[in-house]
Amino acid sequence: MRQTARGSDPSSSPIQPTRAKPGAVRRLLALGTAITAAGLILIITFPALSADPAKPRNVLILMAGEYGLPAYDLVLNGMRNVVKAGYSSPLNWHAEYMDTARFSEFHEEKAVIDFYSQKYKALTIDLLIAVGPSLTPIFRQFGDHLFRGAPTLILDLLPSGVELPALFRKPKMTGVFASADPIGSIEAALTLHPDAERLVIISGASDMDRLLGKQALAASRRYEQRIAIQHFIGTPLAEMMAAVEALPDHSVILLTAYHVSATGTAFYTREVTREVTARANAPVYVLFDSNVDVGGVGGHVISFKKMGIEAGRIALRILREENPAAISPVREGLLEYQFDWRQLRRWGIPEGRLPEGSVVLHRETTFFEKYFWAVMGTVAFFTLQSALIAYLIILNRRQSALSVRVRKAESRYRELLRVDRSARLGEMAGSLAHELNQPLTAILSSAQAALRFLKAGHTEPNQIREILEQIVGDDKRAASIINGVRNMLKKGSADRELLDVNDMVAEIAAVFQGEAINRHIRVETRFDRSLPPVMASKTQLQQVLLNLMINSAYAMAANPVDDRRLVLATGANGPNVVVSVRDVGPGIDPAHLDRLFEPFFTTRSEGMGMGLAVCRAIVDDHNGRIRAENNPDRGAAFTFELPAVENG
Amino acid sequence: MGEPKPVTCFVVDDDASVRRSLSFLIRSLGYRVETFKDADAFLARKPRGGIGCIITDVKMPGMSGLDLQDALNRGDIGLPIIFITGHGDLPMGVGAMKKGAVDFLAKPFDDEELIAAIEMALEKCRQARQRSEALDNASRRIETLSPREHDVLRHVISGRLNKQIAYELGIAEQTVKIHRGRIMKKLEVASLADLVRLAEKAGITPAP
């Protein structure tokens, strides 16, 4: 290696002159240097020739511009990737940078190409790839003779509207041709800035720069009515820079190409774009994808990358021995709308305004976008977890609400039972008073009798003891009635206990006795003395019986006074203990049998209709059954069964 | 105070406690007591003669106290009734009193109330006994009259003159006078007023 082709480092300075030797003599000198420099054969791929029996094929890339031109990076990368992926045989890559494009007054490109032709005389060039700018006219004229008529693929920029067939009808040649679209970029700029009032067109001083600048200016004419047009075509750099720093509001800039300044200094458009966008107070639109990511907002740009890809495809076909003349040149699909997301942000342009199919570069992915699935997964997890927790909380609340309701219902139920009991006792208030009156009367009389005996001096101990025992007995009797009533009235009377059913029935029969007498009812008890006990609330079962007995009493109200009989019977039915209340009344209307135990069902005018509903609720609560039926002869029978306690 | 006459109180009550306590109380007054658990049992006992009274509850299974009163009024057991009741049923009490009850006591009652009622009942009983003795006496004397004297008596208490009686019976006025004299003598009465009262007691109906 003798020398590197070019030492410029684009990143070291915003605008780095690529060459600073203006003038014709120097240009000749430069030509020599360029040729020397470009003569460096860049063997990009150098497979082991000796190892492979197949002779490597030679590909020569001939470039009109200089090494380092950003567009070449895009084109060459795109092309080589396609070829590498599609062609496995060994290839010798050769590349030559003619570096003539920047030299406006140098017109000896043909000589340079001849020089290369000579240089590669010894090699068979299997594919010549000629990359513009401005090589098309030379190849159109001399292509048949260059490089001994090697198959040629030309990549170039053409002015828009040039008819290709007229331009290109040589054998063994094909190409990829793109035309810049200043109208597209201007249109895009005006669409994205609806309030734009001024369009500033910038181009350098090279032929190509001026050509593009003039194209753009011509294109902008159609917007004259809408906006002011200002242009800096070939304007000295400093002047142009000063101007773009102080543009009026609502200006937009179209930077076409800037390869050479008015003073002849060479630049990269890319670097000029970088500097202009950094300093201008207006958004900058461009014509080439190579200028989008350095500060330009974007535009309808030529995609060098796409050109490279298309070139790669054609190169593959040629390497596979297709006749280049048979391969249609590519002219379409090489432009696209490209925008830099950062610039859209900077100028406050909503993405919704972008033309359809726009490619947005450098979109800053948000944390959310970057870790979409991780975020979604996490969110889903927490959502699920939260939902689960919420569900559990709701469940818990519901449960506690339910248990509160259950407790309330339970206490209401107990209250209802208590109210029912007090109502029953209220119905019997008179007879209960009578029942209590009896022992009280007896106590008073006995005590007064004793006093009289004592007063009269009759103090036989046996007599006095007999009287006192009577008093004690009567007092106990009174107490038990009061207890019975109090039990029926007190609230917490649901306690279950092992219960002898016969005792329970006898007790409530005693409470009912007064009422029975009042109503001329003879109460008979028929007890099965061998019954096992039940686990039940005595008060509640007595309430059931009291309800049933009172119902029976009402039922027999129309019977003659000597024909009112109520039978309380206990017995067994399998594992169940059975208690029944039978009367000799008119019986139950069969139509009513079904509804008898429903709440508020009553045939009596003064009743609430709760008595039998309460009975059923209590018996149900004890896992028992209650039923009503008519006796075979006459009257009705109400029977309830409760499960007996085993081994009781 | 003379020789104590045999006095018996009959207690009819379905409540054993009440029966026993009343029997204590009545015995403390020095009277005999008999207790019955219902009216039927008492009626089966058929007490006759003697001084006494009945103390009964109004409401009992089977025959009530009032039913018992009706039965007694229909029959010949001339014992006064004291009602005791746990219900203090005033209309019922009024009815009972109209039918001749001595008293109507609400349970529980003070011993003085019961004693007063018993004394009143016993007095009433004694009077009744005396009346019935007088009746027995008059009846016995009327049985000594001849049929003709009996006929004349029925005309005399109907307020007719001797002449009218003679005409009615188809006998001489003098004969009527003789019959009247014998009647007054046999019946041991001094005046016409006494004669009329006695005949009424004995149940002699005046001639139409």
Coordinates of N, CA and C in Angstrom, one line a residue, chain B residues 106-195:
Chain B
A106 N -113.8 -13.1 93.4 CA -112.7 -13.2 92.4 C -111.4 -13.8 93.1
K107 N -110.8 -14.8 92.5 CA -109.6 -15.4 93.0 C -108.5 -14.4 92.7
P108 N -107.5 -14.2 93.6 CA -107.5 -14.8 95.0 C -108.3 -13.8 95.9
F109 N -109.0 -14.5 96.8 CA -109.8 -13.7 97.7 C -109.3 -13.7 99.1
D110 N -109.7 -12.7 99.9 CA -109.3 -12.7 101.3 C -110.1 -13.7 102.1
D111 N -109.6 -14.3 103.2 CA -110.3 -15.2 103.9 C -111.6 -14.6 104.5
E112 N -111.5 -13.3 104.9 CA -112.7 -12.6 105.5 C -113.8 -12.6 104.5
E113 N -113.5 -12.3 103.2 CA -114.5 -12.3 102.2 C -115.2 -13.6 102.1
L114 N -114.4 -14.7 102.1 CA -115.0 -16.0 101.9 C -115.8 -16.4 103.2
I115 N -115.3 -16.0 104.3 CA -116.0 -16.3 105.6 C -117.3 -15.6 105.6
A116 N -117.3 -14.3 105.2 CA -118.5 -13.6 105.2 C -119.5 -14.3 104.3
A117 N -119.0 -14.6 103.1 CA -119.9 -15.3 102.1 C -120.5 -16.6 102.7
I118 N -119.6 -17.4 103.3 CA -120.0 -18.7 103.9 C -121.1 -18.4 104.9
E119 N -120.8 -17.5 105.8 CA -121.8 -17.2 106.9 C -123.1 -16.8 106.3
M120 N -123.1 -16.0 105.3 CA -124.3 -15.5 104.7 C -125.0 -16.7 104.1
A121 N -124.3 -17.5 103.4 CA -124.9 -18.7 102.8 C -125.5 -19.6 103.8
L122 N -124.8 -19.8 104.9 CA -125.3 -20.7 105.9 C -126.6 -20.2 106.5
E123 N -126.6 -18.8 106.7 CA -127.8 -18.2 107.2 C -129.0 -18.4 106.3
K124 N -128.6 -18.2 105.0 CA -129.7 -18.4 104.0 C -130.1 -19.9 104.0
C125 N -129.2 -20.7 104.2 CA -129.5 -22.1 104.2 C -130.5 -22.4 105.4
R126 N -130.1 -21.8 106.5 CA -130.9 -22.1 107.7 C -132.3 -21.6 107.5
Q127 N -132.4 -20.4 106.9 CA -133.8 -19.8 106.7 C -134.6 -20.7 105.7
A128 N -133.9 -21.2 104.7 CA -134.5 -22.1 103.8 C -135.0 -23.3 104.5
R129 N -134.1 -23.8 105.4 CA -134.5 -25.0 106.1 C -135.7 -24.8 106.9
Q130 N -135.8 -23.6 107.6 CA -136.9 -23.3 108.5 C -138.1 -23.2 107.6
R131 N -138.0 -22.5 106.5 CA -139.2 -22.4 105.6 C -139.7 -23.7 105.2
S132 N -138.8 -24.5 104.9 CA -139.2 -25.9 104.4 C -139.8 -26.7 105.5
E133 N -139.3 -26.4 106.8 CA -140.0 -27.1 107.9 C -141.4 -26.6 108.1
A134 N -141.6 -25.3 108.0 CA -142.9 -24.7 108.1 C -143.8 -25.3 107.0
L135 N -143.3 -25.4 105.8 CA -144.0 -25.9 104.7 C -144.4 -27.4 105.0
D136 N -143.5 -28.1 105.5 CA -143.8 -29.5 105.9 C -144.9 -29.6 106.9
N137 N -144.9 -28.6 107.9 CA -145.9 -28.5 108.9 C -147.2 -28.3 108.3
A138 N -147.4 -27.3 107.5 CA -148.6 -26.9 106.9 C -149.2 -28.0 106.1
S139 N -148.3 -28.6 105.3 CA -148.7 -29.7 104.4 C -149.3 -30.8 105.3
R140 N -148.6 -31.1 106.3 CA -149.0 -32.2 107.2 C -150.5 -31.9 107.7
R141 N -150.7 -30.7 108.2 CA -152.0 -30.3 108.7 C -153.1 -30.3 107.7
I142 N -152.7 -29.9 106.5 CA -153.7 -29.9 105.4 C -154.2 -31.3 105.1
E143 N -153.2 -32.2 105.2 CA -153.6 -33.6 104.9 C -154.7 -34.2 105.9
T144 N -154.9 -33.5 107.0 CA -155.9 -33.9 108.0 C -157.3 -33.5 107.6
L145 N -157.4 -32.6 106.6 CA -158.7 -32.1 106.2 C -159.4 -33.2 105.3
S146 N -160.8 -33.2 105.5 CA -161.6 -34.1 104.7 C -161.7 -33.6 103.3
P147 N -162.1 -34.4 102.3 CA -162.2 -33.8 100.9 C -163.1 -32.6 100.8
R148 N -164.2 -32.7 101.5 CA -165.2 -31.6 101.5 C -164.5 -30.4 102.1
E149 N -163.8 -30.5 103.3 CA -163.1 -29.4 103.9 C -162.1 -28.8 103.0
H150 N -161.4 -29.7 102.2 CA -160.4 -29.2 101.3 C -161.0 -28.4 100.2
D151 N -162.2 -28.8 99.7 CA -162.9 -28.0 98.7 C -163.3 -26.7 99.2
V152 N -163.8 -26.7 100.5 CA -164.3 -25.4 101.1 C -163.1 -24.5 101.2
L153 N -161.9 -25.1 101.6 CA -160.7 -24.3 101.8 C -160.3 -23.5 100.5
R154 N -160.3 -24.3 99.4 CA -159.9 -23.7 98.1 C -160.8 -22.5 97.8
H155 N -162.2 -22.7 98.2 CA -163.1 -21.5 97.9 C -162.9 -20.4 98.8
V156 N -162.5 -20.7 100.1 CA -162.3 -19.7 101.1 C -161.1 -18.8 100.7
I157 N -160.0 -19.5 100.3 CA -158.8 -18.6 100.0 C -159.0 -17.9 98.6
S158 N -160.0 -18.3 97.9 CA -160.2 -17.5 96.7 C -161.1 -16.2 97.0
G159 N -161.4 -16.1 98.3 CA -162.1 -14.8 98.8 C -163.6 -14.8 98.6
R160 N -164.2 -16.0 98.5 CA -165.7 -16.0 98.3 C -166.4 -16.0 99.7
L161 N -167.6 -15.5 99.6 CA -168.5 -15.5 100.8 C -169.1 -16.9 101.0
N162 N -169.5 -17.1 102.3 CA -170.1 -18.4 102.6 C -171.2 -18.8 101.7
K163 N -172.1 -17.7 101.5 CA -173.3 -17.9 100.7 C -172.9 -18.4 99.3
Q164 N -171.8 -17.8 98.7 CA -171.4 -18.1 97.4 C -170.8 -19.6 97.4
I165 N -170.1 -19.9 98.4 CA -169.5 -21.2 98.5 C -170.6 -22.3 98.6
A166 N -171.7 -21.9 99.4 CA -172.8 -22.9 99.6 C -173.4 -23.1 98.2
Y167 N -173.6 -22.0 97.5 CA -174.2 -22.1 96.2 C -173.4 -23.0 95.2
E168 N -172.0 -22.7 95.2 CA -171.1 -23.4 94.3 C -171.1 -24.9 94.6
L169 N -171.1 -25.2 95.9 CA -170.9 -26.6 96.3 C -172.3 -27.3 96.4
G170 N -173.4 -26.5 96.4 CA -174.7 -27.1 96.5 C -175.1 -27.6 97.9
I171 N -174.5 -26.8 98.8 CA -174.9 -27.2 100.2 C -175.4 -25.9 100.9
A172 N -175.9 -26.2 102.2 CA -176.5 -25.1 103.0 C -175.4 -24.1 103.5
E173 N -175.7 -22.9 103.6 CA -174.7 -21.9 104.1 C -174.3 -22.2 105.5
Q174 N -175.2 -22.8 106.3 CA -174.9 -23.2 107.7 C -173.8 -24.3 107.7
T175 N -173.9 -25.2 106.7 CA -172.9 -26.3 106.6 C -171.5 -25.7 106.3
V176 N -171.5 -24.7 105.4 CA -170.2 -24.0 105.1 C -169.6 -23.4 106.3
K177 N -170.4 -22.8 107.1 CA -169.9 -22.2 108.3 C -169.2 -23.2 109.2
I178 N -169.9 -24.4 109.4 CA -169.4 -25.5 110.2 C -168.0 -26.0 109.7
H179 N -168.0 -26.2 108.3 CA -166.7 -26.6 107.7 C -165.6 -25.6 108.0
R180 N -165.8 -24.3 107.8 CA -164.8 -23.3 108.1 C -164.3 -23.4 109.5
G181 N -165.2 -23.5 110.4 CA -164.8 -23.6 111.8 C -163.8 -24.8 112.0
R182 N -164.2 -26.0 111.4 CA -163.3 -27.1 111.6 C -162.0 -26.9 110.9
I183 N -162.0 -26.3 109.7 CA -160.7 -26.0 109.0 C -159.8 -25.2 109.9
M184 N -160.4 -24.1 110.4 CA -159.6 -23.2 111.2 C -159.0 -23.9 112.4
K185 N -159.7 -24.8 112.9 CA -159.3 -25.6 114.1 C -158.2 -26.6 113.7
K186 N -158.5 -27.3 112.6 CA -157.5 -28.4 112.2 C -156.2 -27.7 111.8
L187 N -156.3 -26.6 111.1 CA -155.0 -26.0 110.6 C -154.4 -25.0 111.6
E188 N -155.0 -25.0 112.7 CA -154.4 -24.2 113.8 C -154.2 -22.7 113.4
V189 N -155.1 -22.1 112.7 CA -154.9 -20.7 112.4 C -156.0 -19.9 113.0
A190 N -155.7 -18.6 113.3 CA -156.6 -17.8 114.0 C -157.4 -16.9 113.1
S191 N -156.8 -16.5 112.0 CA -157.5 -15.5 111.1 C -157.5 -16.1 109.6
L192 N -158.3 -15.4 108.9 CA -158.4 -15.7 107.5 C -157.0 -15.5 106.8
A193 N -156.3 -14.4 107.2 CA -155.0 -14.1 106.6 C -154.0 -15.2 106.8
D194 N -154.0 -15.8 108.0 CA -153.1 -16.9 108.4 C -153.5 -18.1 107.5
L195 N -154.8 -18.3 107.4 CA -155.2 -19.4 106.6 C -154.8 -19.4 105.1

